[in-house]
Amino acid sequence: MKNAEEIIEEGRKLYEKLTKLLKEGKKPSKEDVEKLREIIEFHNRQYFVLDNPIISDKEYDGLFHLLLKIEEKYPELKTPDSPTHRVGAPPRKDLPTVRHKVPMLSLDNAFDFDDLRKFDQRVKSLLGIEEDIEYVCEHKLDGLAISLRYENGILVLGATRGDGIEGEDVTPNVKTIKVIPLRLKTDNPPRVVEVRGEVFMRYKDFEELNKRQRERGEKEFSNPRNAAAGSIRQLDPSITAERPLFFYPYAFGELDGIRFQTHYEFLKWAESVGFLINPYTKVCKGIEEVIEYCDYWTKHRDKLDYPADGVVVKVNRIDYQEILGFKARSPRWAIAYKFPAEVKETVVEDIIVSVGRTGVLTPVAILKPVVLDGAVVTRASLHNEDEIKRLDVRVGDTVLVHRAGQVIPEVLEVVKDKRPKDSKPFQMPDRCPVCGAPVVKEGAYHKCTGFRCPAQVKGRIKHFASRDGMDIEGLGEKLIETLVDKGLVSDVGDLYYLKMSDLVSLERMGEKSASNLLKAIEKSKSRPLYKLIYALGIPLVGQKTASLIAEQFHSIYELGGYISDEDVKQLPTDIARVLRKHFHSWFEVLSADKPEDIPEEWWKKLREMARQKTQDIINKLYSIEGVGDETVGAIVKTFSQSGTWEVIDKLQKAGVKLKEEQKEGKLSGKTFVFTGSLKSMSRTEAADAVRSLGGRVASSVSKKVDYVVVGENPGSKYDKALKLGVRIINEDEFLRLIGEGKHGEENGEEDSGSAIQPPLPLG
């Protein structure tokens, strides 16, 4: 094996030889180009992995640009593992979804050492042994989990964890990360190996990145995790290539042509084929050694040069892991010990009031910058007036702060003996600090009454465009602020009427960016109904509730109590005309005062009609799992506001999908209910599969339901199905019904199914 000096000299000679050949118009040999790649990868490892460059940047750039020239002139000489892939491929329109052949599961948490001991006892009990178990302890890195698929030694796929079943294809992006080998360094690579691990950013690299962001006048990243995750999910890999990302492997997925006896053996193998493994990883004999390791790093985590929020503890032996198996979303052979939150003193320099999308006024403490768990903290929410009074926090106070869940900054208490003598209690404003509208108190919260308040509008648009909402790529916070401040949009409906001329007139918005944004807005018009329901920002309606609502109501009009043509047919023409002039929804009728142009007698009749129409909707809402008085009240209030219907009217005219079309298919006329966790897909994915085949999904069990699909840890729906005699099927039977089982379906005949016994308790 050649030493570093010999490789440097070989590179210089090869540079001269290949440069001369190019000048003479002669094609280099395949062997020489391969050798040039190997030399460049050697220097990549010295610089990016070992942090020990042995040639100048100028000399490295010369070698690299020589390879670029050769591959550009002779594309047949470019290989899949060429280091030139690290420059970044052309931008993509979106990130394709890929399915993990082996799911990427999450981990159960341990919050103290007793939890670790209980975990150890469970493992021993399930294995039926009493002797000490050998565990591997690794730092729980705070970045983004990815899976790298190698086929015959070549990196062919990089995917994010996503929901564990499906992730995003980020292959061009991960190829730009210098510490990830494009080709495994082995003469005998397995046919398939998936290396899972964490992409993260070291603190020094994070600070350098934010320094560059400041110099460019661009927004800084709040913490290393967000920087790493945002960098990997870029549509333009050249942006990822500029970011100083790092990677440590911590698990394997699919294997073909290789086996490991222990987890630590896998890590050492990964190191031998070109990965850098975490130097602090340790094999521990017994749970007390594990606790010593966790205790040490709890006290010394400030010595780490990367963000870590705990320790992952894994049973080392793979055969033990296979015996222990998995729960619905986590393995029984691993657990994550979470570091206790770090607590520090700082000073409250000011208390400001922010206004959210629902009009809630939130007091925020502006703090003297303090580093907590590796992130610089400059502000913390004080939630509401009651919390301020409980803490008795004032401007100038010294306070103890931590990051709740190691994410959200929180004021724990005031250090009263350090309080300035001239401090004064904080008072909530009686006028909105943004629009000046009166402030009213609803329960514990103060609310701005201005529906068109710019702060609320910006918040509503941000929520609407979010990934969980209408998923409008490229519509970020700064652009939203600009669009509202310039008067180009006053509500979410206006987004669909933006023109190229509106956008290119904005600072830092070129034609390409404007075109991409308009395409993203157009694409969002066809999102599923549950995404639109969530995107409207109804208080207390999260993703899950929105999905359940969409299973019961098949359009926004049905949910909102829209006054339909059918409704007004039974009314005199003049009354129908006046009703339509004033109201969109029966909920509006119930909440409004009588218009002057509707006679008293007819107003009473209309309100009675409204009560009957809306009661059916309310009853349906109450039948949905997890929907109670407050959520129903929020939905009713939302659709009682004329502003909501003005937005819906804009969306409808712009062509946004407001209803879910019932598809025809082999499950037409069949109604399904799901309970428990599914292994092969999420409940939302399962529901989408049913709808795509013409079936319906209900949120509660009744005699009208055709199938109750039971996963792991089913709830009360399972008991009710047994009581009502509704047909119960397991996950495998469900997969066969939708055509994704082991044998699929033949000739369109559905499986007969069978009732199943109550599942055995887990562990």
Short mmCIF file of C-alpha atoms in Angstrom, two decimals, residues 324-333 677-679 712-713 762-763:
data_model
loop_
_atom_site.label_atom_id
_atom_site.label_comp_id
_atom_site.label_asym_id
_atom_site.label_seq_id
_atom_site.Cartn_x
_atom_site.Cartn_y
_atom_site.Cartn_z
CA LEU A 324 -36.71 -9.90 20.12
CA GLY A 325 -38.30 -8.55 16.94
CA PHE A 326 -40.37 -5.39 16.60
CA LYS A 327 -43.42 -3.58 17.89
CA ALA A 328 -45.57 -1.57 15.50
CA ARG A 329 -43.15 1.33 15.10
CA SER A 330 -40.02 0.42 17.06
CA PRO A 331 -37.65 -2.50 17.70
CA ARG A 332 -37.71 -4.30 21.05
CA TRP A 333 -33.90 -4.59 21.01
CA SER A 677 -51.00 0.21 13.85
CA LEU A 678 -50.24 -1.26 10.44
CA LYS A 679 -46.73 -2.50 9.64
CA GLU A 712 -51.23 -4.08 16.35
CA ASN A 713 -52.60 -2.64 19.62
CA LEU A 762 -46.76 -7.55 23.02
CA GLY A 763 -43.85 -8.26 25.37
#
